[in-house]
Amino acid sequence: MENKAKLKNLIFYIIAFLIIPTLIILGIVFLPAKNYAVLSIIIAVLCNIPFLLNFEKSKTNTREVVLIAVMVALTVVSRLIFAPLPSFKPVTAMVIITGIAFGGRAGYVTGAMSALLSDVFFGQGPWTPFQMLCWGVIGFFAGILFCDKKIKLWAVVVYSIFSGVLFSVVMDIWTVIAIDNTFNFVRYGEVLLASIPFIAIYIVSNIVFILILTKSFMKKLTRIKLKFDVFNNKKISE
């Protein structure tokens, strides 16, 4: 069983941090723009494979799937509610909270699927796979750093600040590539400088929503986790 768990963890790391980033770069460079939706669907399937590998016909895992679906739905709705405010969204905070409550894998899936589904309303495009990767990674490392540990709110706030910077830094890679299908470090630096105001908004929104949502959500999600015995004893979620 231990070797099986290690194999599943290894598959997750390979897919999340090697295959998916490689597919994104290759897809944006070589695929026609009209095929961005295909790339997004492929990534959505891939990012769920590691979780589904752990899925068996049991009440526990069925409940885990339902809980992730609920967190994805709440995250998508939260993004829609704040649609009138550019860059000021609760998405990153919701993904971080999911990772803290349920672990890295749940955080990754929630982040990736929230990006894909919310872009149905905001507009699908070549940027969608980058959003899926960004929010997925943010949710994953939230689980790695904070899941099943005593939560220090200041530490979560610091992580949310880092997440705001990370999101913009990765998304700006897409911006540079989109100009002429090549990556130029000079242009990338210029784009980063131009995006500083947006990074500031990302950071402020992350801090605000982390401070507002973390305590209440964690209280409810922890109670559910303990009551139904879900998301326990999974190394990938530690």
mmCIF file of C-alpha atoms in Angstrom:
data_model
loop_
_atom_site.group_PDB
_atom_site.id
_atom_site.type_symbol
_atom_site.label_atom_id
_atom_site.label_comp_id
_atom_site.label_asym_id
_atom_site.label_seq_id
_atom_site.Cartn_x
_atom_site.Cartn_y
_atom_site.Cartn_z
ATOM 1 C CA MET A 1 0.000 0.000 0.000
ATOM 2 C CA GLU A 2 2.844 2.361 0.825
ATOM 3 C CA ASN A 3 4.518 1.759 -2.547
ATOM 4 C CA LYS A 4 1.179 2.277 -4.276
ATOM 5 C CA ALA A 5 0.729 5.608 -2.506
ATOM 6 C CA LYS A 6 4.240 6.687 -3.459
ATOM 7 C CA LEU A 7 3.547 5.795 -7.092
ATOM 8 C CA LYS A 8 0.365 7.876 -7.089
ATOM 9 C CA ASN A 9 2.249 10.792 -5.565
ATOM 10 C CA LEU A 10 4.974 10.494 -8.202
ATOM 11 C CA ILE A 11 2.376 10.452 -10.981
ATOM 12 C CA PHE A 12 0.813 13.593 -9.527
ATOM 13 C CA TYR A 13 4.123 15.470 -9.422
ATOM 14 C CA ILE A 14 5.056 14.448 -12.972
ATOM 15 C CA ILE A 15 1.683 15.497 -14.380
ATOM 16 C CA ALA A 16 1.295 18.724 -12.397
ATOM 17 C CA PHE A 17 4.828 20.088 -12.617
ATOM 18 C CA LEU A 18 6.266 18.563 -15.790
ATOM 19 C CA ILE A 19 3.657 17.408 -18.304
ATOM 20 C CA ILE A 20 1.105 20.213 -17.841
ATOM 21 C CA PRO A 21 3.597 23.140 -18.019
ATOM 22 C CA THR A 22 5.234 21.533 -21.063
ATOM 23 C CA LEU A 23 1.871 21.086 -22.787
ATOM 24 C CA ILE A 24 0.963 24.709 -22.104
ATOM 25 C CA ILE A 25 4.119 26.074 -23.690
ATOM 26 C CA LEU A 26 3.992 23.704 -26.671
ATOM 27 C CA GLY A 27 0.282 24.310 -27.154
ATOM 28 C CA ILE A 28 0.511 28.091 -27.104
ATOM 29 C CA VAL A 29 3.509 28.118 -29.471
ATOM 30 C CA PHE A 30 2.449 25.473 -31.987
ATOM 31 C CA LEU A 31 -1.340 25.112 -31.849
ATOM 32 C CA PRO A 32 -3.605 27.477 -33.776
ATOM 33 C CA ALA A 33 -5.404 29.915 -31.461
ATOM 34 C CA LYS A 34 -8.750 28.258 -32.149
ATOM 35 C CA ASN A 35 -7.544 25.088 -30.424
ATOM 36 C CA TYR A 36 -6.971 26.688 -27.012
ATOM 37 C CA ALA A 37 -10.176 25.057 -25.725
ATOM 38 C CA VAL A 38 -8.823 21.618 -26.607
ATOM 39 C CA LEU A 39 -5.654 22.341 -24.652
ATOM 40 C CA SER A 40 -7.699 23.498 -21.644
ATOM 41 C CA ILE A 41 -9.781 20.315 -21.643
ATOM 42 C CA ILE A 42 -6.666 18.125 -21.905
ATOM 43 C CA ILE A 43 -5.126 19.930 -18.934
ATOM 44 C CA ALA A 44 -8.376 19.639 -16.976
ATOM 45 C CA VAL A 45 -8.373 15.872 -17.522
ATOM 46 C CA LEU A 46 -4.701 15.560 -16.639
ATOM 47 C CA CYS A 47 -4.933 17.573 -13.433
ATOM 48 C CA ASN A 48 -7.772 15.326 -12.249
ATOM 49 C CA ILE A 49 -6.035 12.036 -13.066
ATOM 50 C CA PRO A 50 -3.929 11.922 -9.874
ATOM 51 C CA PHE A 51 -7.036 12.510 -7.772
ATOM 52 C CA LEU A 52 -9.083 9.962 -9.677
ATOM 53 C CA LEU A 53 -6.322 7.384 -9.235
ATOM 54 C CA ASN A 54 -7.136 7.520 -5.546
ATOM 55 C CA PHE A 55 -10.856 7.193 -6.165
ATOM 56 C CA GLU A 56 -12.503 3.937 -5.216
ATOM 57 C CA LYS A 57 -16.121 2.896 -4.727
ATOM 58 C CA SER A 58 -16.416 4.066 -1.160
ATOM 59 C CA LYS A 59 -18.471 6.682 0.642
ATOM 60 C CA THR A 60 -15.345 8.483 1.801
ATOM 61 C CA ASN A 61 -13.976 9.188 -1.650
ATOM 62 C CA THR A 62 -17.423 9.999 -3.037
ATOM 63 C CA ARG A 63 -17.744 12.639 -0.348
ATOM 64 C CA GLU A 64 -14.337 14.028 -1.251
ATOM 65 C CA VAL A 65 -15.382 14.446 -4.875
ATOM 66 C CA VAL A 66 -18.593 16.194 -3.780
ATOM 67 C CA LEU A 67 -16.704 18.547 -1.458
ATOM 68 C CA ILE A 68 -14.229 19.507 -4.182
ATOM 69 C CA ALA A 69 -17.141 20.116 -6.562
ATOM 70 C CA VAL A 70 -18.767 22.370 -3.965
ATOM 71 C CA MET A 71 -15.554 24.374 -3.436
ATOM 72 C CA VAL A 72 -15.132 24.750 -7.203
ATOM 73 C CA ALA A 73 -18.713 25.982 -7.505
ATOM 74 C CA LEU A 74 -18.277 28.483 -4.661
ATOM 75 C CA THR A 75 -15.033 29.734 -6.178
ATOM 76 C CA VAL A 76 -16.604 30.218 -9.599
ATOM 77 C CA VAL A 77 -19.601 32.036 -8.102
ATOM 78 C CA SER A 78 -17.320 34.260 -6.024
ATOM 79 C CA ARG A 79 -15.443 35.285 -9.170
ATOM 80 C CA LEU A 80 -18.711 36.095 -10.932
ATOM 81 C CA ILE A 81 -19.981 38.196 -8.032
ATOM 82 C CA PHE A 82 -16.890 40.415 -8.148
ATOM 83 C CA ALA A 83 -16.802 40.585 -11.943
ATOM 84 C CA PRO A 84 -17.337 44.392 -11.975
ATOM 85 C CA LEU A 85 -14.068 44.872 -10.049
ATOM 86 C CA PRO A 86 -11.091 44.143 -12.352
ATOM 87 C CA SER A 87 -8.395 41.964 -10.721
ATOM 88 C CA PHE A 88 -10.163 42.148 -7.343
ATOM 89 C CA LYS A 89 -11.475 38.614 -6.896
ATOM 90 C CA PRO A 90 -11.751 36.021 -4.070
ATOM 91 C CA VAL A 91 -10.572 33.153 -6.300
ATOM 92 C CA THR A 92 -7.018 32.878 -4.976
ATOM 93 C CA ALA A 93 -8.208 33.089 -1.370
ATOM 94 C CA MET A 94 -10.815 30.360 -1.956
ATOM 95 C CA VAL A 95 -8.256 28.092 -3.601
ATOM 96 C CA ILE A 96 -5.785 28.659 -0.751
ATOM 97 C CA ILE A 97 -8.451 27.889 1.851
ATOM 98 C CA THR A 98 -9.376 24.676 0.011
ATOM 99 C CA GLY A 99 -5.735 23.602 -0.006
ATOM 100 C CA ILE A 100 -5.378 24.358 3.700
ATOM 101 C CA ALA A 101 -8.550 22.481 4.604
ATOM 102 C CA PHE A 102 -8.365 19.475 2.293
ATOM 103 C CA GLY A 103 -4.741 19.232 1.177
ATOM 104 C CA GLY A 104 -2.573 19.864 -1.838
ATOM 105 C CA ARG A 105 -4.304 17.618 -4.343
ATOM 106 C CA ALA A 106 -7.742 19.051 -3.586
ATOM 107 C CA GLY A 107 -6.280 22.552 -3.771
ATOM 108 C CA TYR A 108 -4.726 21.838 -7.162
ATOM 109 C CA VAL A 109 -7.902 20.383 -8.653
ATOM 110 C CA THR A 110 -10.038 23.198 -7.220
ATOM 111 C CA GLY A 111 -7.757 25.885 -8.625
ATOM 112 C CA ALA A 112 -7.503 24.362 -12.088
ATOM 113 C CA MET A 113 -11.180 23.527 -12.470
ATOM 114 C CA SER A 114 -12.298 26.902 -11.092
ATOM 115 C CA ALA A 115 -10.261 28.663 -13.767
ATOM 116 C CA LEU A 116 -11.669 26.483 -16.539
ATOM 117 C CA LEU A 117 -15.316 26.757 -15.476
ATOM 118 C CA SER A 118 -15.305 30.455 -14.561
ATOM 119 C CA ASP A 119 -13.771 31.296 -17.936
ATOM 120 C CA VAL A 120 -16.938 29.916 -19.508
ATOM 121 C CA PHE A 121 -18.463 33.194 -18.288
ATOM 122 C CA PHE A 122 -15.413 35.473 -18.449
ATOM 123 C CA GLY A 123 -14.258 34.191 -21.827
ATOM 124 C CA GLN A 124 -12.161 31.180 -22.772
ATOM 125 C CA GLY A 125 -8.850 31.885 -24.438
ATOM 126 C CA PRO A 126 -5.190 30.852 -24.662
ATOM 127 C CA TRP A 127 -4.789 32.390 -21.208
ATOM 128 C CA THR A 128 -7.081 29.766 -19.620
ATOM 129 C CA PRO A 129 -4.450 26.974 -19.365
ATOM 130 C CA PHE A 130 -2.078 29.431 -17.665
ATOM 131 C CA GLN A 131 -4.779 30.369 -15.151
ATOM 132 C CA MET A 132 -5.466 26.692 -14.518
ATOM 133 C CA LEU A 133 -1.793 26.058 -13.818
ATOM 134 C CA CYS A 134 -1.369 29.158 -11.619
ATOM 135 C CA TRP A 135 -4.350 28.586 -9.375
ATOM 136 C CA GLY A 136 -3.687 24.855 -9.286
ATOM 137 C CA VAL A 137 -0.114 25.337 -8.070
ATOM 138 C CA ILE A 138 -1.228 27.961 -5.546
ATOM 139 C CA GLY A 139 -3.805 25.545 -4.110
ATOM 140 C CA PHE A 140 -1.314 22.698 -4.060
ATOM 141 C CA PHE A 141 1.365 24.513 -2.086
ATOM 142 C CA ALA A 142 -1.233 25.921 0.299
ATOM 143 C CA GLY A 143 -1.960 22.305 1.196
ATOM 144 C CA ILE A 144 1.716 21.425 1.467
ATOM 145 C CA LEU A 145 2.453 24.349 3.765
ATOM 146 C CA PHE A 146 -0.640 24.546 5.957
ATOM 147 C CA CYS A 147 -2.846 21.430 5.796
ATOM 148 C CA ASP A 148 -3.259 19.579 9.116
ATOM 149 C CA LYS A 149 -1.104 22.145 10.887
ATOM 150 C CA LYS A 150 -1.891 24.909 13.338
ATOM 151 C CA ILE A 151 -2.910 27.832 11.172
ATOM 152 C CA LYS A 152 -1.106 31.112 11.676
ATOM 153 C CA LEU A 153 -3.164 33.721 9.861
ATOM 154 C CA TRP A 154 -0.176 35.987 9.276
ATOM 155 C CA ALA A 155 1.611 33.146 7.488
ATOM 156 C CA VAL A 156 -1.405 32.546 5.249
ATOM 157 C CA VAL A 157 -1.514 36.278 4.482
ATOM 158 C CA VAL A 158 2.170 36.201 3.511
ATOM 159 C CA TYR A 159 1.486 33.212 1.270
ATOM 160 C CA SER A 160 -1.435 35.052 -0.334
ATOM 161 C CA ILE A 161 0.878 37.975 -1.111
ATOM 162 C CA PHE A 162 3.352 35.607 -2.746
ATOM 163 C CA SER A 163 0.467 34.018 -4.654
ATOM 164 C CA GLY A 164 -0.598 37.376 -6.057
ATOM 165 C CA VAL A 165 2.914 37.966 -7.375
ATOM 166 C CA LEU A 166 3.192 34.402 -8.715
ATOM 167 C CA PHE A 167 -0.107 34.676 -10.572
ATOM 168 C CA SER A 168 0.953 37.827 -12.394
ATOM 169 C CA VAL A 169 4.488 36.581 -13.117
ATOM 170 C CA VAL A 170 3.199 33.380 -14.734
ATOM 171 C CA MET A 171 0.338 35.056 -16.594
ATOM 172 C CA ASP A 172 2.773 37.608 -18.024
ATOM 173 C CA ILE A 173 4.662 34.735 -19.638
ATOM 174 C CA TRP A 174 1.534 34.082 -21.688
ATOM 175 C CA THR A 175 1.273 37.799 -22.495
ATOM 176 C CA VAL A 176 4.799 37.865 -23.948
ATOM 177 C CA ILE A 177 4.372 34.628 -25.900
ATOM 178 C CA ALA A 178 1.042 35.835 -27.285
ATOM 179 C CA ILE A 179 2.681 38.812 -29.007
ATOM 180 C CA ASP A 180 4.599 36.817 -31.624
ATOM 181 C CA ASN A 181 4.762 33.215 -30.338
ATOM 182 C CA THR A 182 8.246 33.725 -28.908
ATOM 183 C CA PHE A 183 9.550 34.514 -25.455
ATOM 184 C CA ASN A 184 11.759 37.577 -25.037
ATOM 185 C CA PHE A 185 13.257 38.379 -21.627
ATOM 186 C CA VAL A 186 13.520 42.115 -22.334
ATOM 187 C CA ARG A 187 9.879 42.301 -23.350
ATOM 188 C CA TYR A 188 8.963 40.136 -20.354
ATOM 189 C CA GLY A 189 10.639 42.632 -18.024
ATOM 190 C CA GLU A 190 8.727 45.470 -19.651
ATOM 191 C CA VAL A 191 5.446 43.610 -19.269
ATOM 192 C CA LEU A 192 6.194 42.906 -15.606
ATOM 193 C CA LEU A 193 6.856 46.585 -14.943
ATOM 194 C CA ALA A 194 3.629 47.549 -16.685
ATOM 195 C CA SER A 195 1.690 45.012 -14.615
ATOM 196 C CA ILE A 196 2.811 46.351 -11.209
ATOM 197 C CA PRO A 197 -0.524 48.148 -10.578
ATOM 198 C CA PHE A 198 -2.402 44.915 -11.305
ATOM 199 C CA ILE A 199 -0.064 42.929 -9.046
ATOM 200 C CA ALA A 200 -0.807 45.423 -6.276
ATOM 201 C CA ILE A 201 -4.545 44.867 -6.743
ATOM 202 C CA TYR A 202 -4.063 41.070 -6.715
ATOM 203 C CA ILE A 203 -2.132 41.325 -3.457
ATOM 204 C CA VAL A 204 -4.635 43.625 -1.768
ATOM 205 C CA SER A 205 -7.600 41.476 -2.799
ATOM 206 C CA ASN A 206 -5.868 38.305 -1.597
ATOM 207 C CA ILE A 207 -5.117 39.859 1.794
ATOM 208 C CA VAL A 208 -8.659 41.191 2.194
ATOM 209 C CA PHE A 209 -10.374 37.919 1.329
ATOM 210 C CA ILE A 210 -7.960 35.778 3.344
ATOM 211 C CA LEU A 211 -8.622 37.916 6.421
ATOM 212 C CA ILE A 212 -12.386 37.831 5.876
ATOM 213 C CA LEU A 213 -12.907 34.216 4.805
ATOM 214 C CA THR A 214 -10.235 32.022 6.381
ATOM 215 C CA LYS A 215 -11.550 31.756 9.935
ATOM 216 C CA SER A 216 -15.207 31.106 9.047
ATOM 217 C CA PHE A 217 -14.487 28.717 6.163
ATOM 218 C CA MET A 218 -11.849 26.741 8.045
ATOM 219 C CA LYS A 219 -14.180 26.257 10.995
ATOM 220 C CA LYS A 220 -16.886 24.777 8.768
ATOM 221 C CA LEU A 221 -14.578 22.783 6.485
ATOM 222 C CA THR A 222 -12.637 21.306 9.396
ATOM 223 C CA ARG A 223 -15.879 20.211 11.030
ATOM 224 C CA ILE A 224 -16.989 18.515 7.797
ATOM 225 C CA LYS A 225 -13.571 16.899 7.381
ATOM 226 C CA LEU A 226 -13.659 15.387 10.858
ATOM 227 C CA LYS A 227 -17.332 14.413 10.827
ATOM 228 C CA PHE A 228 -17.161 12.503 7.547
ATOM 229 C CA ASP A 229 -13.531 11.359 7.863
ATOM 230 C CA VAL A 230 -12.423 12.764 4.517
ATOM 231 C CA PHE A 231 -9.061 13.948 3.168
ATOM 232 C CA ASN A 232 -7.169 12.117 5.893
ATOM 233 C CA ASN A 233 -3.946 10.108 5.769
ATOM 234 C CA LYS A 234 -2.935 11.209 2.280
ATOM 235 C CA LYS A 235 0.705 12.143 2.016
ATOM 236 C CA ILE A 236 0.116 14.219 -1.070
ATOM 237 C CA SER A 237 -2.172 16.447 0.994
ATOM 238 C CA GLU A 238 0.137 16.986 3.926
#
